Tab-separated table of C-alpha atoms in Angstrom:
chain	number	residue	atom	x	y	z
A	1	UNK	CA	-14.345	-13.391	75.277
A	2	UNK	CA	-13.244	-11.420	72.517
A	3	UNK	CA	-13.221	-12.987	69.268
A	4	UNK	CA	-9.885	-13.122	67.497
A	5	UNK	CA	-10.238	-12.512	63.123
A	6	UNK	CA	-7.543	-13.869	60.756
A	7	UNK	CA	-6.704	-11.233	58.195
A	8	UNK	CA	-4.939	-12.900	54.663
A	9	UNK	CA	-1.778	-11.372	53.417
A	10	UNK	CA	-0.925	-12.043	50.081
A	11	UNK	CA	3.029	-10.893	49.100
A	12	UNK	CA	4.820	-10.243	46.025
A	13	UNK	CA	7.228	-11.971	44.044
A	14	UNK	CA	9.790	-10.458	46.593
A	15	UNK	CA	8.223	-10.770	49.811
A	16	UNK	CA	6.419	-7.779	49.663
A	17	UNK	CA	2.793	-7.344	51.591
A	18	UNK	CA	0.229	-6.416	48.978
A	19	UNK	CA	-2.322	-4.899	51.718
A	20	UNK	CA	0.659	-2.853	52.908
A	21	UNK	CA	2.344	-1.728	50.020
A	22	UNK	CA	2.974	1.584	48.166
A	23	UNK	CA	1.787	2.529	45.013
A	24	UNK	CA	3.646	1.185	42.623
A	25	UNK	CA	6.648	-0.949	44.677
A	26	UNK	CA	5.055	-4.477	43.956
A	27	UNK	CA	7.618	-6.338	41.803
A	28	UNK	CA	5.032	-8.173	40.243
A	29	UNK	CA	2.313	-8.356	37.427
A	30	UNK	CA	-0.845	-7.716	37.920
A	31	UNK	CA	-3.094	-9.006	34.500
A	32	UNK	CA	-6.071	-7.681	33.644
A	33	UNK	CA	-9.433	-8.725	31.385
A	34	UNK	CA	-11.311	-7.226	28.749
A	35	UNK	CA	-14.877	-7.991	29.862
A	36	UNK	CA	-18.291	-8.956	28.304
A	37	UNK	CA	-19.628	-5.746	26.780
A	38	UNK	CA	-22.913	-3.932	27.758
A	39	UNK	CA	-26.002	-3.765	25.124
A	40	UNK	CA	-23.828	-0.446	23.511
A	41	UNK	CA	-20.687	-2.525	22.983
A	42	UNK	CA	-18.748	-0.538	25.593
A	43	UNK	CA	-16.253	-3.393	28.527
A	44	UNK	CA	-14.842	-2.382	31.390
A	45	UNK	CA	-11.183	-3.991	32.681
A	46	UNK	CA	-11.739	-7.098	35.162
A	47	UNK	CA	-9.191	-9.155	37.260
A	48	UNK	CA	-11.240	-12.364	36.215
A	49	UNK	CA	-9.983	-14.415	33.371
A	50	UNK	CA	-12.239	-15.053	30.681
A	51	UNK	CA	-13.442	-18.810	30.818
A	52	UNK	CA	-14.821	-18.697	27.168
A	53	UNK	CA	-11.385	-18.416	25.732
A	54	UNK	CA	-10.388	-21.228	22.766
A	55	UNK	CA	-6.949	-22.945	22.395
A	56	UNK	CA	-4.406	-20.398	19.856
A	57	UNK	CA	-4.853	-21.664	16.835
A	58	UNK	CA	-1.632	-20.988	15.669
A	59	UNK	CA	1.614	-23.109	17.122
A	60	UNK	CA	3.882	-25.647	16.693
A	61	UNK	CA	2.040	-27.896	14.618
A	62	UNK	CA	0.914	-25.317	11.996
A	63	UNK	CA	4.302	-23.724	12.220
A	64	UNK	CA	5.417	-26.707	10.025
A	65	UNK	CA	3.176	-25.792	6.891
A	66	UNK	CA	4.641	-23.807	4.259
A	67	UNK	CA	1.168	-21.627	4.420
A	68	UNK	CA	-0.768	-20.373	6.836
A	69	UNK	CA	-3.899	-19.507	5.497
A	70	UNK	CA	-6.452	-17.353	7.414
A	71	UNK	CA	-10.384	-17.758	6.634
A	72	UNK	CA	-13.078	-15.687	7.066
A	73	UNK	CA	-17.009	-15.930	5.957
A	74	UNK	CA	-17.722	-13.977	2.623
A	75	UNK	CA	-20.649	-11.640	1.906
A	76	UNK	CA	-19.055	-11.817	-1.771
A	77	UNK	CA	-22.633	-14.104	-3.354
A	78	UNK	CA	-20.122	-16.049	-5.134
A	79	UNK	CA	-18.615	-17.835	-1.660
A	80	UNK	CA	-19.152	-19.116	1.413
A	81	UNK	CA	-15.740	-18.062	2.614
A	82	UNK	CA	-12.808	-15.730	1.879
A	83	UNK	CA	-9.365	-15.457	3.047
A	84	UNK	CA	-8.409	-12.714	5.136
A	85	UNK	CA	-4.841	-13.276	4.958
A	86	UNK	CA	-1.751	-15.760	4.511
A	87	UNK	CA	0.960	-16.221	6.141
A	88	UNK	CA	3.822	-17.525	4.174
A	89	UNK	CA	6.331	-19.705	6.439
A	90	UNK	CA	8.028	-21.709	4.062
A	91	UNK	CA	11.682	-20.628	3.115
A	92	UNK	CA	11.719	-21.768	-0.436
A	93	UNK	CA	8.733	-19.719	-1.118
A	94	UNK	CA	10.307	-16.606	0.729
A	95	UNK	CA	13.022	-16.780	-1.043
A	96	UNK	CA	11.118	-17.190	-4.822
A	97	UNK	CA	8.715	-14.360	-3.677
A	98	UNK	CA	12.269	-12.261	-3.002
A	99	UNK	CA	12.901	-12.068	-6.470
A	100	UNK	CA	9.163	-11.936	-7.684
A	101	UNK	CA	8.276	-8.709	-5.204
A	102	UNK	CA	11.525	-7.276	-5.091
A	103	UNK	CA	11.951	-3.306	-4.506
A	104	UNK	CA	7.997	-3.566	-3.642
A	105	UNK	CA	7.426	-0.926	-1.291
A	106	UNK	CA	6.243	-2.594	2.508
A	107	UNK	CA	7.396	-5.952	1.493
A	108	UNK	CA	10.561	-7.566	3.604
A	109	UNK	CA	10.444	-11.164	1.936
A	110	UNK	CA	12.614	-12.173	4.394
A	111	UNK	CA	10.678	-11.811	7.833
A	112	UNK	CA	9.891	-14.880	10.331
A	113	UNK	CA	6.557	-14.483	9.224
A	114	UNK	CA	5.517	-13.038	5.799
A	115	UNK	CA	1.848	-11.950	5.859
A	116	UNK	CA	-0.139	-10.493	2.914
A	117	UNK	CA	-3.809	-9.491	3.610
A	118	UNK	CA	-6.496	-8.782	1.476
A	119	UNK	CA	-6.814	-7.408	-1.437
A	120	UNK	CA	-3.215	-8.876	-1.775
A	121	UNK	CA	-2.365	-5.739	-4.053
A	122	UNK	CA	1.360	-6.677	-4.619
A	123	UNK	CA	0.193	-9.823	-5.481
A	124	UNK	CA	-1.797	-8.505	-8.049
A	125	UNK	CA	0.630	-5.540	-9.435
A	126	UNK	CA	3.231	-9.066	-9.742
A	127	UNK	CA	1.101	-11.778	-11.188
A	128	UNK	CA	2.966	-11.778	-14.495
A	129	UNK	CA	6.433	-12.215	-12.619
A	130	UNK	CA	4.711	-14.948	-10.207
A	131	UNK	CA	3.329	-17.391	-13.273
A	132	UNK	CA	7.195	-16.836	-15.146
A	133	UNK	CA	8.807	-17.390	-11.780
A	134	UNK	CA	6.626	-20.605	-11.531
A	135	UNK	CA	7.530	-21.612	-14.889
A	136	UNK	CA	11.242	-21.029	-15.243
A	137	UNK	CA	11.849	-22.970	-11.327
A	138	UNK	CA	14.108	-25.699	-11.792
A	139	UNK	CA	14.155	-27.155	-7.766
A	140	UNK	CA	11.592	-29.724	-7.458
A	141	UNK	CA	11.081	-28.757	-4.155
A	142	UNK	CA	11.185	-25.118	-4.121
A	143	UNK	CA	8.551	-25.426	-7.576
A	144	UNK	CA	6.252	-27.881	-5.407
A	145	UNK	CA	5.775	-24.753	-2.452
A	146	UNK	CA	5.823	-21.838	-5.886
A	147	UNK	CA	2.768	-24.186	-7.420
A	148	UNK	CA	0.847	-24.480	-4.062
A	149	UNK	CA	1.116	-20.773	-3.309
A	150	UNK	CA	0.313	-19.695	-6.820
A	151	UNK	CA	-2.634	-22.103	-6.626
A	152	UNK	CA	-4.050	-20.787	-3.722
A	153	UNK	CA	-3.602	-16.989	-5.022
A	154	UNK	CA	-5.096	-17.273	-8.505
A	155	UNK	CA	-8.237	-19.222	-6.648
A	156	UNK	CA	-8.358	-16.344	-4.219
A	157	UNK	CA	-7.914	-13.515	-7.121
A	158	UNK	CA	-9.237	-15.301	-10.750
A	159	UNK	CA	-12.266	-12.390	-9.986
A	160	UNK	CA	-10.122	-9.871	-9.376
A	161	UNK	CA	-7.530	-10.671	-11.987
A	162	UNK	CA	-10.123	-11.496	-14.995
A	163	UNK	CA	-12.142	-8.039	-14.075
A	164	UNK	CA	-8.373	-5.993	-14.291
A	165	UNK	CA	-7.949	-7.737	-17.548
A	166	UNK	CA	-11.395	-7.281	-19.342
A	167	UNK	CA	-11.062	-3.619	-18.274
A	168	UNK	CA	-7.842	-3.021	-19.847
A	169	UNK	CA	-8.413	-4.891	-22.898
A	170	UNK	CA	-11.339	-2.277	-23.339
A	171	UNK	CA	-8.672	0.610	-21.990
A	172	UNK	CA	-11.527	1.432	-19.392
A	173	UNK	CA	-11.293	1.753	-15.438
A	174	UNK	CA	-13.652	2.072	-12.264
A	175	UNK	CA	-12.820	4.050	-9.481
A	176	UNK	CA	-12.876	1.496	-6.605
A	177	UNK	CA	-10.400	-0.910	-9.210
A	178	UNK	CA	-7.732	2.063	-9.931
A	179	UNK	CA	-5.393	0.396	-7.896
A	180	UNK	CA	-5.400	-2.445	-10.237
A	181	UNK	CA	-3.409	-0.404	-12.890
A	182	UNK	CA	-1.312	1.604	-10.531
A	183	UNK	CA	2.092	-0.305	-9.794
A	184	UNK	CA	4.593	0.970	-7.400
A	185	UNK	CA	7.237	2.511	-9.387
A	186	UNK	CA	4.973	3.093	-12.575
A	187	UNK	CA	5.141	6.104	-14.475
A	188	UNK	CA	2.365	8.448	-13.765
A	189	UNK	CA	0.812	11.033	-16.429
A	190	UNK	CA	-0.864	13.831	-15.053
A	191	UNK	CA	-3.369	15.515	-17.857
A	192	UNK	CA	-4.285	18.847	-15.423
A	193	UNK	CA	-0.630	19.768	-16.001
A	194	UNK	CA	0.113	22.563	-18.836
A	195	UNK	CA	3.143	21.210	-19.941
A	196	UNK	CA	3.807	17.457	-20.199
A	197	UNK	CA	5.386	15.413	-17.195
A	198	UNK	CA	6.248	12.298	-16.194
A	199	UNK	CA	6.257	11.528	-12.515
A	200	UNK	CA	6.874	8.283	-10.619
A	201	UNK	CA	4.624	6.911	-8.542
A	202	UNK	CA	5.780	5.823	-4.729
A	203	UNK	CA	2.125	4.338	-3.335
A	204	UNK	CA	-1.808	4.401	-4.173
A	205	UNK	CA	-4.680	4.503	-1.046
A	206	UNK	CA	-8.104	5.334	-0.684
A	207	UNK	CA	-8.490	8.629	0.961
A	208	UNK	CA	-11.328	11.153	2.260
A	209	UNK	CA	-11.218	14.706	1.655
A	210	UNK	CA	-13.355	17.610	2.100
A	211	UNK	CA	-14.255	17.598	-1.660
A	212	UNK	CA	-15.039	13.873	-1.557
A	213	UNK	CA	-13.335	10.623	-1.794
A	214	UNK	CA	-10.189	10.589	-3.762
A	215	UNK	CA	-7.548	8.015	-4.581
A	216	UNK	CA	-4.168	9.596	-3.752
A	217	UNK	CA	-1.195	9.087	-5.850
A	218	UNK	CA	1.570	9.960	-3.884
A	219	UNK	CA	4.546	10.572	-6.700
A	220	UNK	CA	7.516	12.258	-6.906
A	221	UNK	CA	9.685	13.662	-9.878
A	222	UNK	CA	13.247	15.677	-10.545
A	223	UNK	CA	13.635	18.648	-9.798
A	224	UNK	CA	16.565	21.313	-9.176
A	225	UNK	CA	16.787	23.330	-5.875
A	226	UNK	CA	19.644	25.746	-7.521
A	227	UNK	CA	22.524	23.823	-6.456
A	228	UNK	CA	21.683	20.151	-7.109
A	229	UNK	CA	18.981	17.387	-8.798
A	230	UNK	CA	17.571	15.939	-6.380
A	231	UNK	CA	13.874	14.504	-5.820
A	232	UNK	CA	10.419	16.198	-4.911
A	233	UNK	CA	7.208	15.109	-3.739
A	234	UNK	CA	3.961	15.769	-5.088
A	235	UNK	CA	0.199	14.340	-4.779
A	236	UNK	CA	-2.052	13.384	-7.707
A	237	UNK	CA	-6.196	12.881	-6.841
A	238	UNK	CA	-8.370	11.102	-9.001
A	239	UNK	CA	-11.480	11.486	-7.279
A	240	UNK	CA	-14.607	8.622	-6.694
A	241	UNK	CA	-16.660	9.245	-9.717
A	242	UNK	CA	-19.274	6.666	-11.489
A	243	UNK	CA	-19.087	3.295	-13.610
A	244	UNK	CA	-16.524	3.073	-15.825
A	245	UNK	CA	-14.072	6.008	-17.775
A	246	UNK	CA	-11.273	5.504	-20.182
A	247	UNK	CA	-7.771	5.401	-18.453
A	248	UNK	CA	-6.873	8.169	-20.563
A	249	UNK	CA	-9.226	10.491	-19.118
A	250	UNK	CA	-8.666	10.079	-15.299
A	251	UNK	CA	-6.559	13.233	-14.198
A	252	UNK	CA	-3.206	11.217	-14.055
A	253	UNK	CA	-3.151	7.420	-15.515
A	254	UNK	CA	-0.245	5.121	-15.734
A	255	UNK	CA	2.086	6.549	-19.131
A	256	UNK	CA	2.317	3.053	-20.636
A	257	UNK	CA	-1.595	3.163	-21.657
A	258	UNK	CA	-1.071	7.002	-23.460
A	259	UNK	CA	-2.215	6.703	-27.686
A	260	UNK	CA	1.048	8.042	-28.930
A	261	UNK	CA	3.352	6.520	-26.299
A	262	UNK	CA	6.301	6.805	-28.374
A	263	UNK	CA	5.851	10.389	-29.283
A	264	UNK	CA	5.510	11.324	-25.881
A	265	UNK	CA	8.181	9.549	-24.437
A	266	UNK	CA	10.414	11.302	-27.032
A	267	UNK	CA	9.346	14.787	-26.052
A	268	UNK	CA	9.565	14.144	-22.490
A	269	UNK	CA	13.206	13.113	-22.889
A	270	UNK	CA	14.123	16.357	-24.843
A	271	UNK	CA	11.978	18.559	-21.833
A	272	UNK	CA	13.931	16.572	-19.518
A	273	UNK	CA	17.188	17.340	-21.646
A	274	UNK	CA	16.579	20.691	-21.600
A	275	UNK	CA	15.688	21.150	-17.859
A	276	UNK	CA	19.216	19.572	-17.314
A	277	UNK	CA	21.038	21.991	-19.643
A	278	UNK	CA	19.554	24.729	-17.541
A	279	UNK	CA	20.930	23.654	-14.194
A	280	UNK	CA	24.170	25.828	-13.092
A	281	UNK	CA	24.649	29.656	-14.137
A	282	UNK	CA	23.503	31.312	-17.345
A	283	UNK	CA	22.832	34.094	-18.987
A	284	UNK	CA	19.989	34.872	-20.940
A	285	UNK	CA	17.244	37.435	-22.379
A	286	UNK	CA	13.576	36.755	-22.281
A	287	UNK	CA	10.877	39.207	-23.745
A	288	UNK	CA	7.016	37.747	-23.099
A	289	UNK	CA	4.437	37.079	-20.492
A	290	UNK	CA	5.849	36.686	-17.092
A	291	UNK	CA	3.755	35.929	-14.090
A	292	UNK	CA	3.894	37.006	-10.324
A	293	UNK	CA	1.448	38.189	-7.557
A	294	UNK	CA	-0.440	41.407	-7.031
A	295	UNK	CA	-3.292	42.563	-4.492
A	296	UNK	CA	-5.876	40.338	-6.197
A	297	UNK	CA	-3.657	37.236	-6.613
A	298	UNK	CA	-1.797	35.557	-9.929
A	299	UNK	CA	-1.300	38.822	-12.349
A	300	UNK	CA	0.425	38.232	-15.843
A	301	UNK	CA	2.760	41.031	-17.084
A	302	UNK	CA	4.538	41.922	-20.130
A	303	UNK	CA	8.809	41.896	-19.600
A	304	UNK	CA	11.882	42.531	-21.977
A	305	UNK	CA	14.778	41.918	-19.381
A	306	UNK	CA	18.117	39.900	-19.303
A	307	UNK	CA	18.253	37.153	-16.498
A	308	UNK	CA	20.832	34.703	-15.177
């Protein structure tokens, strides 16, 4: 007698036979698992789920706390743990930190969920305007969530914060702590330019290049196209050098630290007056050096001609 064998058909969320069907015309899911990785680190994709998995650790219940702090373990010496980030989900607090970080560039105050993560630079850059905020609050409540974040913060960043101040008290910086001094929105003075300049700074990172490691100012300044002001782009390196320098000697520093701040500021606004007065048409005569480009490159050239 020939034995009968019972085949199992699973279906889809439609009636569809798996065995039987084409590539592709299951309406359905079909989940799969990072597994366990080999000795070299490398996982392949499985259909099991994992079974050493732990609960989320964020829901409901911490939902209700106006911070969500994230831990990690610290190879710092001076603690056994660090925090990796915070997530700010009280309202009152968005709103105070609205005011405190406002026109900070890759902030939005106002999200569901407000994360900062180490090294918490806006934080930093704002720590004057987060202690005054704290101090001029008039809601009880809305002071009660400003005190408990700023608490948190200056336990997190006292290190950083005294180490910012020390250094410019002795108007002296270290490479991997230039960040420290260079605000969003600060006014940047490059010293490799020949003639003085003030540009405004849009963001600071930590780059590679191929002449080293370099942080990157990325700035931008006025400038006239023939028809109309407008603003252009430019890129400032100070690159990784050792111990401490003086502010004043990196290639561009912050203008607010320059030793005749006043004087400068003065002869920037009459350059900057007298960049305007050239915009439109005009007719002039110059007789002097002129520059322009030969077989070997840059050439300089004597000239007595009229120009408009």
């Amino acid at each position: 007698m020939a034995r009968t064998q019972t085949v199992a058909v699973s279906r889809g969320t439609h009636g569809t036979q798996v065995s039987s069907a084409k590539t592709g015309m299951i309406s359905d899911v079909k989940n799969l698992y990072e597994g366990k990785p080999d000795s070299r680190g490398r996982s392949t994709w499985v259909d099991k789920y994992p079974d050493d998995l732990e609960e989320a650790a964020e829901n409901a219940d911490t939902a209700r706390y106006a911070l969500l702090i994230r831990n990690k373990k610290s190879y710092d010496g001076r603690k056994k743990i660090e925090i990796d980030s915070i997530v700010v989900q009280s309202p009152l607090l968005k709103k105070a930190l609205g005011h405190i970080l406002n026109d900070y560039p890759g902030v939005t105050t106002s999200l569901d969920r407000l994360t900062f993560k180490t090294p918490f630079k806006p934080l930093v850059h704002r720590w004057a305007r987060l202690v005054a905020a704290l101090e001029t609050e008039d809601d009880p409540e809305a002071k009660s969530h400003l005190d408990l974040f700023h608490r948190t913060m200056k336990e997190e960043l006292q290190d950083d914060l005294k180490v910012r101040d020390d250094y410019i008290l002795n108007k002296v910086i270290t490479w991997s702590t230039c960040w420290m001094i260079f605000e969003p929105g600060t006014l940047v003075f490059p010293m490799e330019d020949k003639e003085k300049c003030a540009l405004r700074l849009k963001s600071g990172s930590y780059i590679t290049t191929q002449c080293g490691n370099a942080f990157s100012l990325e700035c931008e300044y006025v400038d006239w196209d023939g028809e109309r002001f407008g603003l252009g782009s430019t890129r400032k390196l100070i690159y990784e050098f050792l111990g401490t320098t003086a502010i004043t000697k990196l290639t561009a520093f912050p203008l607010q630290y320059h030793g005749n701040l006043s004087e400068v500021k003065n002869e920037l606004i009459e350059r900057g007056r007298a960049f305007e007065g050239l915009s439109g048409y005009h007719y002039k005569h110059y007789k002097g050096v002129a520059m322009g480009y030969g077989a070997w490159g840059v050439i300089k050239y004597n000239v007595s001609t009229p120009i408009k």
